[in-house]
CSV table of C-alpha atoms and ligand atoms in Angstrom, one decimal:
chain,number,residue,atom,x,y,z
A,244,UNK,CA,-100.5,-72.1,76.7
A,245,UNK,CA,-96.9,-71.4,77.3
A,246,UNK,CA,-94.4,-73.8,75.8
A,247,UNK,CA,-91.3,-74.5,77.9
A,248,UNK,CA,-89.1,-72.4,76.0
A,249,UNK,CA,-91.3,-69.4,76.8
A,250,UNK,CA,-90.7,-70.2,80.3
A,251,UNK,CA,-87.1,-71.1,80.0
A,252,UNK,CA,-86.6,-67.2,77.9
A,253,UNK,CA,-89.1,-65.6,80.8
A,254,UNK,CA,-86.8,-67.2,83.3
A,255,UNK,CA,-83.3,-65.9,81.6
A,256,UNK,CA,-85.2,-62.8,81.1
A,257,UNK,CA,-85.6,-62.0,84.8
A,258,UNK,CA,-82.5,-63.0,85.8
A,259,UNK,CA,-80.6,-60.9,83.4
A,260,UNK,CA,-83.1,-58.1,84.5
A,261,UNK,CA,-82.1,-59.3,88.2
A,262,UNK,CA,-78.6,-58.7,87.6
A,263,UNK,CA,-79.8,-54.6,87.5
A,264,UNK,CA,-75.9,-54.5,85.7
A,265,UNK,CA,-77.4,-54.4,81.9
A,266,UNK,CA,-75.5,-55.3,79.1
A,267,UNK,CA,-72.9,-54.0,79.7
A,268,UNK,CA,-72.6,-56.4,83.1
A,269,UNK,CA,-72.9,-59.3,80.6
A,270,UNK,CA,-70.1,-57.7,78.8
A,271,UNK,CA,-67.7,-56.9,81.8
A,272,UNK,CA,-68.3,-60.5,83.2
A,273,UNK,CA,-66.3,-61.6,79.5
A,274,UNK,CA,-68.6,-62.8,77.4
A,275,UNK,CA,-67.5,-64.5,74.2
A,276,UNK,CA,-71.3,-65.6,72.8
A,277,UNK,CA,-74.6,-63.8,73.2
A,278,UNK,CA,-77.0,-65.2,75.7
A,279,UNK,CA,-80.0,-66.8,73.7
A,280,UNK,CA,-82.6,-63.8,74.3
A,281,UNK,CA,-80.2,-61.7,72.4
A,282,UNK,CA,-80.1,-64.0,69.6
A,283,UNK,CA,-82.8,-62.3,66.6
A,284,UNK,CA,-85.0,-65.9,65.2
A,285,UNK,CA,-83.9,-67.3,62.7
A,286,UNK,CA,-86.1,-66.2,59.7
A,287,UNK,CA,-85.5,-62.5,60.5
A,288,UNK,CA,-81.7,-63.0,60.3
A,289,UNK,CA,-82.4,-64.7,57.3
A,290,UNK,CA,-84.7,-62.4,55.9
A,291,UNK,CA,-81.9,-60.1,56.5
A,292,UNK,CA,-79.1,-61.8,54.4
A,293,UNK,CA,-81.0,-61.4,52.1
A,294,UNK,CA,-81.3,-57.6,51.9
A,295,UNK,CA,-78.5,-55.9,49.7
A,296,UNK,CA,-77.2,-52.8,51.7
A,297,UNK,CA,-77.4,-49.4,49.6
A,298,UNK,CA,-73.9,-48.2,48.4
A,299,UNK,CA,-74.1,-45.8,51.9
A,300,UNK,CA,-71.4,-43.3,50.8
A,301,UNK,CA,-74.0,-42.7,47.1
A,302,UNK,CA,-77.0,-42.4,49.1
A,303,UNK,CA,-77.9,-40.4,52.4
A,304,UNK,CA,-80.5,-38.4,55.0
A,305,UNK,CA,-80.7,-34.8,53.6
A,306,UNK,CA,-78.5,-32.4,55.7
A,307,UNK,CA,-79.6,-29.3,56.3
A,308,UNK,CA,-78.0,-26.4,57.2
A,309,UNK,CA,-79.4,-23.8,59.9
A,310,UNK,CA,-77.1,-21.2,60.1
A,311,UNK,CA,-79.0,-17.7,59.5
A,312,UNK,CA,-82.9,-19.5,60.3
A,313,UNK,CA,-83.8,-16.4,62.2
A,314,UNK,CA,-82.1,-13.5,60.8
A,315,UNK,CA,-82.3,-14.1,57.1
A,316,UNK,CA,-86.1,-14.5,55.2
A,317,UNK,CA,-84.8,-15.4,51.8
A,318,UNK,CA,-82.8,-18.1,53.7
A,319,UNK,CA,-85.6,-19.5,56.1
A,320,UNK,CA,-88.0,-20.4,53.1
A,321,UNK,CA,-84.9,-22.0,51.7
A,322,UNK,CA,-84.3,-24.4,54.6
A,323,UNK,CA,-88.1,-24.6,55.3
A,324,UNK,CA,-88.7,-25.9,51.7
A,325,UNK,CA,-85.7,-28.5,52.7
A,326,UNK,CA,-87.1,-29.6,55.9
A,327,UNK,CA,-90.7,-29.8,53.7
A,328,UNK,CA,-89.2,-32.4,51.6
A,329,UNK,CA,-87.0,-34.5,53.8
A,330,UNK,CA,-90.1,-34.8,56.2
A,331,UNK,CA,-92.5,-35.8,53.4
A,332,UNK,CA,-90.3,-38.2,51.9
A,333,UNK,CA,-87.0,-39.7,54.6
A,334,UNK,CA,-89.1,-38.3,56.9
A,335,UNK,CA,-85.2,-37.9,58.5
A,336,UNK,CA,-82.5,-35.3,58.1
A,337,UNK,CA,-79.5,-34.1,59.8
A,338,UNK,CA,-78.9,-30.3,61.2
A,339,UNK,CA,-75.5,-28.3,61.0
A,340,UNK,CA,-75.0,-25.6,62.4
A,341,UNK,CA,-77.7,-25.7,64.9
A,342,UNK,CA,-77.0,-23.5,67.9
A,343,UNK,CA,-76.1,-26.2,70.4
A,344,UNK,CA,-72.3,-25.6,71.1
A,345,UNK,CA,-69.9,-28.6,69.9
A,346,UNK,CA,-68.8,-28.2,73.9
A,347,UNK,CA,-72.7,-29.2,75.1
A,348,UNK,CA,-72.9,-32.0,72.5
A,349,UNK,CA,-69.9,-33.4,73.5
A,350,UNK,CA,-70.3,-33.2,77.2
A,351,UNK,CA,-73.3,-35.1,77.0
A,352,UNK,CA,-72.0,-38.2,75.6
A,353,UNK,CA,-69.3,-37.8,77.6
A,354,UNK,CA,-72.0,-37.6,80.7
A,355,UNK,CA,-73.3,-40.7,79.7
A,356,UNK,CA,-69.9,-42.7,79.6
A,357,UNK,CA,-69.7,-41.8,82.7
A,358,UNK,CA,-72.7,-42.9,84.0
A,359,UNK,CA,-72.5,-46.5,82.5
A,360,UNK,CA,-68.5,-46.5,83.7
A,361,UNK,CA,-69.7,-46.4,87.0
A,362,UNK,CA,-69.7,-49.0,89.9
A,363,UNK,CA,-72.9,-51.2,89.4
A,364,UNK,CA,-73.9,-50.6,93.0
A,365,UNK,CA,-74.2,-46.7,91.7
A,366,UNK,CA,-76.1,-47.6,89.0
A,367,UNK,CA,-78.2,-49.9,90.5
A,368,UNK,CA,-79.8,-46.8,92.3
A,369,UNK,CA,-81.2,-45.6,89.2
A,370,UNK,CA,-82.8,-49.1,87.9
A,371,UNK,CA,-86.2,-49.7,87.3
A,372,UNK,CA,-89.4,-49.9,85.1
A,373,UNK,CA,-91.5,-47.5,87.3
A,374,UNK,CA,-92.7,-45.0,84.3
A,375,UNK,CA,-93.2,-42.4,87.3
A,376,UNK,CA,-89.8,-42.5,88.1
A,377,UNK,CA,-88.3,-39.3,86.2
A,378,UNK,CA,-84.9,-41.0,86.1
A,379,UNK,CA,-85.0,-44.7,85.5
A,380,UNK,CA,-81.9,-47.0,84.3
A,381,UNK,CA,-82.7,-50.3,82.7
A,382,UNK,CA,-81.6,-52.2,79.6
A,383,UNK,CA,-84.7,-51.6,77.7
A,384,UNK,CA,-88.3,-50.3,78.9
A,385,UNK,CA,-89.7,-53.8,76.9
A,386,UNK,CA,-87.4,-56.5,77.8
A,387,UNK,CA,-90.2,-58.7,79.1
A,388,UNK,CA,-92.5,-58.3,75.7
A,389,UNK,CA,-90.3,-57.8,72.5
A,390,UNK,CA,-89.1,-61.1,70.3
A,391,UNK,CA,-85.2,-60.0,70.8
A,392,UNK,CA,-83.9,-58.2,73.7
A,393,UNK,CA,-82.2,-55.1,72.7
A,394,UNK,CA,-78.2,-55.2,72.8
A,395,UNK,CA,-78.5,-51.7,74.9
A,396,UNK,CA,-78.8,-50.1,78.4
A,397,UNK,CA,-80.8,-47.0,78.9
A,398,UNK,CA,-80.7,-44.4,81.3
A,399,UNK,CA,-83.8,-42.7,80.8
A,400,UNK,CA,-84.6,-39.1,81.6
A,401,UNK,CA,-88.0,-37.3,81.9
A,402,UNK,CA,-88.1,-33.3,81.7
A,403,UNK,CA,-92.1,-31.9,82.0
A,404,UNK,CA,-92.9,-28.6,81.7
A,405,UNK,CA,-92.3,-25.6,83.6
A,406,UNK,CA,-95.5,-26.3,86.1
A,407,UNK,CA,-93.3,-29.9,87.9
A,408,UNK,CA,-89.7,-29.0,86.9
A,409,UNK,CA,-87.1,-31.7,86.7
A,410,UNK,CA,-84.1,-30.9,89.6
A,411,UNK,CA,-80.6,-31.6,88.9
A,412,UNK,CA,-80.7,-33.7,92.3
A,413,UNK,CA,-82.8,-36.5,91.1
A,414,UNK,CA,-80.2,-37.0,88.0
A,415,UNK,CA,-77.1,-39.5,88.6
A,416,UNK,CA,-74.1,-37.0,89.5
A,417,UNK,CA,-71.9,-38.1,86.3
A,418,UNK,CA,-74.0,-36.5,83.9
A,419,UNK,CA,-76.4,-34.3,86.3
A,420,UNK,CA,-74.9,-31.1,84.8
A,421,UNK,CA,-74.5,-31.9,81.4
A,422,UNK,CA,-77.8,-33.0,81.0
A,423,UNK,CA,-79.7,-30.3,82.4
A,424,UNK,CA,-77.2,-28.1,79.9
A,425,UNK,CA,-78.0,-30.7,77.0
A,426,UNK,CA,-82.1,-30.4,78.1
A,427,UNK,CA,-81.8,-26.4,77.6
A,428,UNK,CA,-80.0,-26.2,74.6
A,429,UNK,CA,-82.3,-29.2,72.6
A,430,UNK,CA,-85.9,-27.8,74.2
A,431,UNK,CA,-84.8,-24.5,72.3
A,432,UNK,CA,-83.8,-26.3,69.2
A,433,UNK,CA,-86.9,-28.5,69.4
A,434,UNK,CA,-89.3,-25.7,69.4
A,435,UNK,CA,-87.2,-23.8,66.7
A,436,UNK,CA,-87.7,-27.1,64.7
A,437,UNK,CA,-91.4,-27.2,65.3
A,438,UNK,CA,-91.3,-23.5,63.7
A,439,UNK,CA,-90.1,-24.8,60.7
A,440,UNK,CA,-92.0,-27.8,60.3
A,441,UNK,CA,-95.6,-25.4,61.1
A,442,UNK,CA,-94.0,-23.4,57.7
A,443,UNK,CA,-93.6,-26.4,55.8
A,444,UNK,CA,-97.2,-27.7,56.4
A,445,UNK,CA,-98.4,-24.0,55.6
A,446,UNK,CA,-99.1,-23.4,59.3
A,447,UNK,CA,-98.6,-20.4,61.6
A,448,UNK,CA,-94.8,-20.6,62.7
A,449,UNK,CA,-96.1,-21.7,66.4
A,450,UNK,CA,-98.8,-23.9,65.3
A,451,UNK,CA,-97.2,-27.0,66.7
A,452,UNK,CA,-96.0,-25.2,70.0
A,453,UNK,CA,-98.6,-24.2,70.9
A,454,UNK,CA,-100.1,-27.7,70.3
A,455,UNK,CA,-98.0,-28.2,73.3
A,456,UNK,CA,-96.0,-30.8,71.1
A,457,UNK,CA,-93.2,-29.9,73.0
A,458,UNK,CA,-94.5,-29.3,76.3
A,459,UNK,CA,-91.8,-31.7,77.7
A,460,UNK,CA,-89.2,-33.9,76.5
A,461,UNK,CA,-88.4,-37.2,77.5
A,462,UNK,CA,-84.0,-38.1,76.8
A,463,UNK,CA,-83.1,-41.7,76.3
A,464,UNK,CA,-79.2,-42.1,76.8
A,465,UNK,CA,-78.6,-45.1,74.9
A,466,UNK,CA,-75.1,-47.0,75.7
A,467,UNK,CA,-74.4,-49.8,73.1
A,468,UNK,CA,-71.2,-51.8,74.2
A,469,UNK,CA,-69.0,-53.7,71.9
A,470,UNK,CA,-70.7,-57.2,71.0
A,471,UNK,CA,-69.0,-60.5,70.5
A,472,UNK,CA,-71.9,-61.5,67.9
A,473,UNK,CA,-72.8,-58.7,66.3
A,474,UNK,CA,-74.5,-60.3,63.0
A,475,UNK,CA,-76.8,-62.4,65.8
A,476,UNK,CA,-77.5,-59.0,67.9
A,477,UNK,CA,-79.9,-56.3,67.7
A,478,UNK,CA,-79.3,-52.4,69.3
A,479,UNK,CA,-83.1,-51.3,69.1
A,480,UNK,CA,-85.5,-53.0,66.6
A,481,UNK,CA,-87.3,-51.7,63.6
A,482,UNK,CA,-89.3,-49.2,65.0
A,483,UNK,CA,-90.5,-46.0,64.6
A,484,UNK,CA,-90.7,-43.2,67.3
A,485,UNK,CA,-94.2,-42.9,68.8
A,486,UNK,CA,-93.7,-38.8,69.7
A,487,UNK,CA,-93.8,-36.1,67.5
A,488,UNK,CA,-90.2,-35.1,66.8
A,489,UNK,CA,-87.2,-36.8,67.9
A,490,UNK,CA,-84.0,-35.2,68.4
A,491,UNK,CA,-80.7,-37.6,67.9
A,492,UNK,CA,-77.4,-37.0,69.0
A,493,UNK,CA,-75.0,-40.4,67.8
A,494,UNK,CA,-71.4,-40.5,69.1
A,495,UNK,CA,-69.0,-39.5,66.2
A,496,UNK,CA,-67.4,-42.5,65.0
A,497,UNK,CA,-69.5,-45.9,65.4
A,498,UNK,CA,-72.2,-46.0,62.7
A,499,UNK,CA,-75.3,-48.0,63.8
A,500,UNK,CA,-78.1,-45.8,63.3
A,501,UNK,CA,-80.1,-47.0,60.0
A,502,UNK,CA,-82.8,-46.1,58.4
A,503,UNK,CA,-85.5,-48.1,56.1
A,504,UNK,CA,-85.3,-46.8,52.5
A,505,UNK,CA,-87.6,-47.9,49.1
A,506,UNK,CA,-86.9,-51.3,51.4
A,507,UNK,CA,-83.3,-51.3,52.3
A,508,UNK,CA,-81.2,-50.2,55.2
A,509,UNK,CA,-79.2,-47.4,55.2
A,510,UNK,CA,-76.6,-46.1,57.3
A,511,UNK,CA,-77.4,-42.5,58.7
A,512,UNK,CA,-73.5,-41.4,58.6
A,513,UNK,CA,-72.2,-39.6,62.2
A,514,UNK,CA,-71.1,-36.1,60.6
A,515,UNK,CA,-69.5,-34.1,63.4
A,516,UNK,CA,-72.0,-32.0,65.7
A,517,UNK,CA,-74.7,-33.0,63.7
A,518,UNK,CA,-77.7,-34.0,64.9
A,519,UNK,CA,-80.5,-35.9,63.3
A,520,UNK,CA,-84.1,-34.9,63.2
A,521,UNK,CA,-86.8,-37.6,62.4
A,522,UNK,CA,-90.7,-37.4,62.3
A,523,UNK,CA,-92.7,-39.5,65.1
A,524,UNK,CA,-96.0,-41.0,64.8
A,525,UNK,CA,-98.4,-38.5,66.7
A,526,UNK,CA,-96.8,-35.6,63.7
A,527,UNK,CA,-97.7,-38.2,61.1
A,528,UNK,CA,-101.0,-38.1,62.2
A,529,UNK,CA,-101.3,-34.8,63.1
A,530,UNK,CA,-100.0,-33.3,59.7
A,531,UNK,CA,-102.6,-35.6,58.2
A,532,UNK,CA,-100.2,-38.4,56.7
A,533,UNK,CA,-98.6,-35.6,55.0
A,534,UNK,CA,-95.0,-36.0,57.1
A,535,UNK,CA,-93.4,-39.3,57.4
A,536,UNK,CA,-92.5,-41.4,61.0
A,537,UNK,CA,-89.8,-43.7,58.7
A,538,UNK,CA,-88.9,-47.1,60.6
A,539,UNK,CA,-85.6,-47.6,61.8
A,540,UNK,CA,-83.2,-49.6,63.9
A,541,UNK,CA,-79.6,-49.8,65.6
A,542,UNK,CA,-77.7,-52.3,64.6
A,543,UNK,CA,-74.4,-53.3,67.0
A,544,UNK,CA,-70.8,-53.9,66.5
A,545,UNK,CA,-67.9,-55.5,67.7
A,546,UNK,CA,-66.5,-51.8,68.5
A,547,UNK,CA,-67.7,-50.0,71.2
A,548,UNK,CA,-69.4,-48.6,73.5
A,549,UNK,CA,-71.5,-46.6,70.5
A,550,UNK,CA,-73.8,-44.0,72.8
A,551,UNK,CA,-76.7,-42.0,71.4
A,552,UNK,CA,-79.0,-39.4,73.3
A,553,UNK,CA,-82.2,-39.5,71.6
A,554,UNK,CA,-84.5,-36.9,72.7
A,555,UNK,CA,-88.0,-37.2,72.4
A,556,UNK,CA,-90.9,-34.5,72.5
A,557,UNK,CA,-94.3,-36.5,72.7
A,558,UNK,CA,-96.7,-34.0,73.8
A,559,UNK,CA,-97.6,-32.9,78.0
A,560,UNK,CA,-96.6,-36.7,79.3
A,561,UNK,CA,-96.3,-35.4,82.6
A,562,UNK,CA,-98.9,-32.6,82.2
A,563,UNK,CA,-102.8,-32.9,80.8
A,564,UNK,CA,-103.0,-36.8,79.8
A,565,UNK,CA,-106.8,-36.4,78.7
A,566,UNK,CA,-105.5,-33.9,75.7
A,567,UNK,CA,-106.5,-35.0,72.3
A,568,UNK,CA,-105.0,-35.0,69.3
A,569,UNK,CA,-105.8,-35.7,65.3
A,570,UNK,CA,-105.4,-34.5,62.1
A,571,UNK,CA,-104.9,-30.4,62.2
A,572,UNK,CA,-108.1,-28.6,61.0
A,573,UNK,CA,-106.4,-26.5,58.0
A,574,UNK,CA,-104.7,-29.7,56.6
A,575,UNK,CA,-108.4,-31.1,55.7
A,576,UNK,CA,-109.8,-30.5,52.5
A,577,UNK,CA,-112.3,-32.1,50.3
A,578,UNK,CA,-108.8,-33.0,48.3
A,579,UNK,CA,-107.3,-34.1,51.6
A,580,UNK,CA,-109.7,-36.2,53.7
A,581,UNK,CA,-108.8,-36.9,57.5
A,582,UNK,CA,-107.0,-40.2,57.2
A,583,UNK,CA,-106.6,-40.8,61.0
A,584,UNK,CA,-108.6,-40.9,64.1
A,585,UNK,CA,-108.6,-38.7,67.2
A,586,UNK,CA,-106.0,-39.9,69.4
A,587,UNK,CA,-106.5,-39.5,73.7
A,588,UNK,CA,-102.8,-39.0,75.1
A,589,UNK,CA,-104.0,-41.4,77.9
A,590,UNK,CA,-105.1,-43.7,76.2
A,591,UNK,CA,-102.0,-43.7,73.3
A,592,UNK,CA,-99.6,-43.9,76.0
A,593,UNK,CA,-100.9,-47.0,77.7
A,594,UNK,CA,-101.2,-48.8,74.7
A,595,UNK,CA,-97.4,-48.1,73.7
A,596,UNK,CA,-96.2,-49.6,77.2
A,597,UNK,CA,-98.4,-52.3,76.8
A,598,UNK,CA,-96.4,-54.2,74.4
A,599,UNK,CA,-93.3,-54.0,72.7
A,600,UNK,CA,-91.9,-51.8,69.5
A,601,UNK,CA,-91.3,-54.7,67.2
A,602,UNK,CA,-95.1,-55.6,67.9
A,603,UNK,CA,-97.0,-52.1,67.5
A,604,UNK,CA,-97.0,-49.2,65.5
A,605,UNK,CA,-99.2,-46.3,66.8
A,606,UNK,CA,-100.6,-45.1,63.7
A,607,UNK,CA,-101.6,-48.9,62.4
A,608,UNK,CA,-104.3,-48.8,64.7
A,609,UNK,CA,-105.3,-44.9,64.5
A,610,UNK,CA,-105.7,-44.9,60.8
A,611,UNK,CA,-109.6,-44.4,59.6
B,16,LIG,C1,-84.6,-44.6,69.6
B,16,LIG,C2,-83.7,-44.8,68.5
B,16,LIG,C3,-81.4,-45.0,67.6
B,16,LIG,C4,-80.0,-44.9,68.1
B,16,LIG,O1,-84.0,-44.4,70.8
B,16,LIG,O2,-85.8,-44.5,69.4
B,16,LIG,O3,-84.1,-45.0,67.4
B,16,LIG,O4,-79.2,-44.7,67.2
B,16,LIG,N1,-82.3,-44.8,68.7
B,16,LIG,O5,-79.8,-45.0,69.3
B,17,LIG,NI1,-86.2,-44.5,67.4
């Protein structure tokens, strides 16, 4: 049965989601403290004192540097042997030079200011938890189901593939150009990401393309304002991303992207233009365990806004939901059993939305 401080944190929980403004609402009306549901319990904060931070300027993500990929052999088996070892191991790395212009990149976070400046009535429009809705605006898709609501708002937006294209009409006018330039630029970069990581499992260079990992793309334009109570906050949760390959751009000077390493947090580093590249879940399991989906968070600050675009390729979401996926054929050996079930997109899907991401982790529950 409920206790009456799961009703009372239900209650505030509606109400804040009533207010359709998001955080950043809270935060224009002045707050000085954090409303309880923002406040992380007290053994994880704890927990968390406890934890000695990694000297973050000794230690870092690999970067790797993508100038030349398709134009220079000697060089491509280079960088492929680098993206090889940052997947199996960080599971993370960050790309230079990787054919997005500085100019898109830039526009894009500038795009989402803009959006999240706006008049609440304007982006009121945009707010709901309908997962058909191509373009929704909320502060996170699991408010109602996760231990600590997240210290973010998202605008959230869906791009399927070329059979139901998105329009620039249905996006917010602030960013409606930008991010259709962004979604371009980063579907082009995801697939010529997928090429590398198909040569670093030994695959075909369109192996995972053509597993229709990248199909569409989903982009999550995360605003983090400033917060008065940082050490009590959280931005997103530990987590780790349920697609195949995430794309993330992070604002150039707030840090608060961090990543979980041999047990300790550490601070993936804005470098300028850079983007970072993580594993998800479903390319865990389809490389066989051999890649890593590496848990990470966002943590918040008392400077801000901090805004992120992550970009997310999970497979045809919008296209055939009945596709199944597991383990690729060729990885399997009498050396390297299957270690994970089949997967049914459907079926995947619905079980990620039915909870929140400090309570499940995909491949927990696919692994044999
Ligand atoms: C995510 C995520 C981190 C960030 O959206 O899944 O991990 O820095 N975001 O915004
Ligand atoms: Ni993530």
């Amino acid at each position: 049965m409920a206790s009456s401080a799961d009703d009372e944190r239900m209650k505030m929980l509606k109400a804040f989601d009533e207010t359709k403004a998001g955080v950043k609402g809270l935060m224009d009306s002045g707050l000085l403290k954090i409303p309880n549901i923002f406040v992380r319990p007290s053994e994880e904060l704890a927990q968390e004192s406890l934890l000695t931070y990694k000297n973050t300027t000794q230690i870092q993500v690999p970067v790797i540097d993508l100038s030349d990929i398709q134009i220079n052999d000697d060089k491509r088996k280079q960088i492929v042997e680098q993206v090889r070892i940052a997947s199996e191991t960080w599971g993370f790395f960050q790309v230079v030079n990787h054919g997005i212009p500085l100019t898109v990149v830039d526009g894009m976070i500038d795009g989402v200011r803009k959006f999240n400046d706006q008049d609440v009535v304007e982006k009121k429009k945009y707010y709901s938890r309908d997962i058909k809705r191509r373009v929704r605006f909320n502060s996170s898709y699991d408010l109602f189901t996760s231990t600590t609501a997240s210290w973010k708002d998202t605008l959230t937006i869906s791009f399927s593939g070329p059979a139901h294209p998105t329009h620039p009409e249905e996006l917010p006018p602030p960013c409606r150009e930008l991010a259709m330039e962004y979604s371009k630029h980063v579907e082009i970069l995801g697939n010529s990401m997928l090429g590398l990581l198909s040569e670093a499992l030994g695959l075909k260079t369109d192996h995972l393309e053509n597993m229709e990992c990248s199909e569409g793309h989903r982009l999550h334009c995360n605003y983090y304002p400033a917060c008065p109570e940082p050490q009590l906050a959280i931005g997103i949760t530990n987590h780790s991303d349920a697609g195949f390959l995430t794309i993330l751009l992070q604002n150039q000077i707030v840090t608060g992207l961090q990543v979980l390493h041999q047990g300790q947090w550490v601070d993936i580093q804005p470098i300028p233009g850079a983007l970072v590249i993580n594993i998800g879940d479903l390319l865990q399991l389809v490389s066989n365990g051999k890649f890593r989906s590496n848990e990470h968070r966002a943590t918040t600050s008392h400077i801000g806004p901090r805004i992120s675009v992550a970009c997310f390729l999970s497979g045809p979401l919008n296209g055939d939901m009945n596709k199944i996926y597991g383990p690729i054929e060729e990885l399997i050996s009498e050396e390297n059993p299957r270690v994970y079930r089949n997967v049914l997109l459907s079926e995947y899907v619905a079980k990620f939305l039915s909870t929140s991401m400090d309570k499940y982790r995909a491949l927990d529950y696919y692994k044999l």
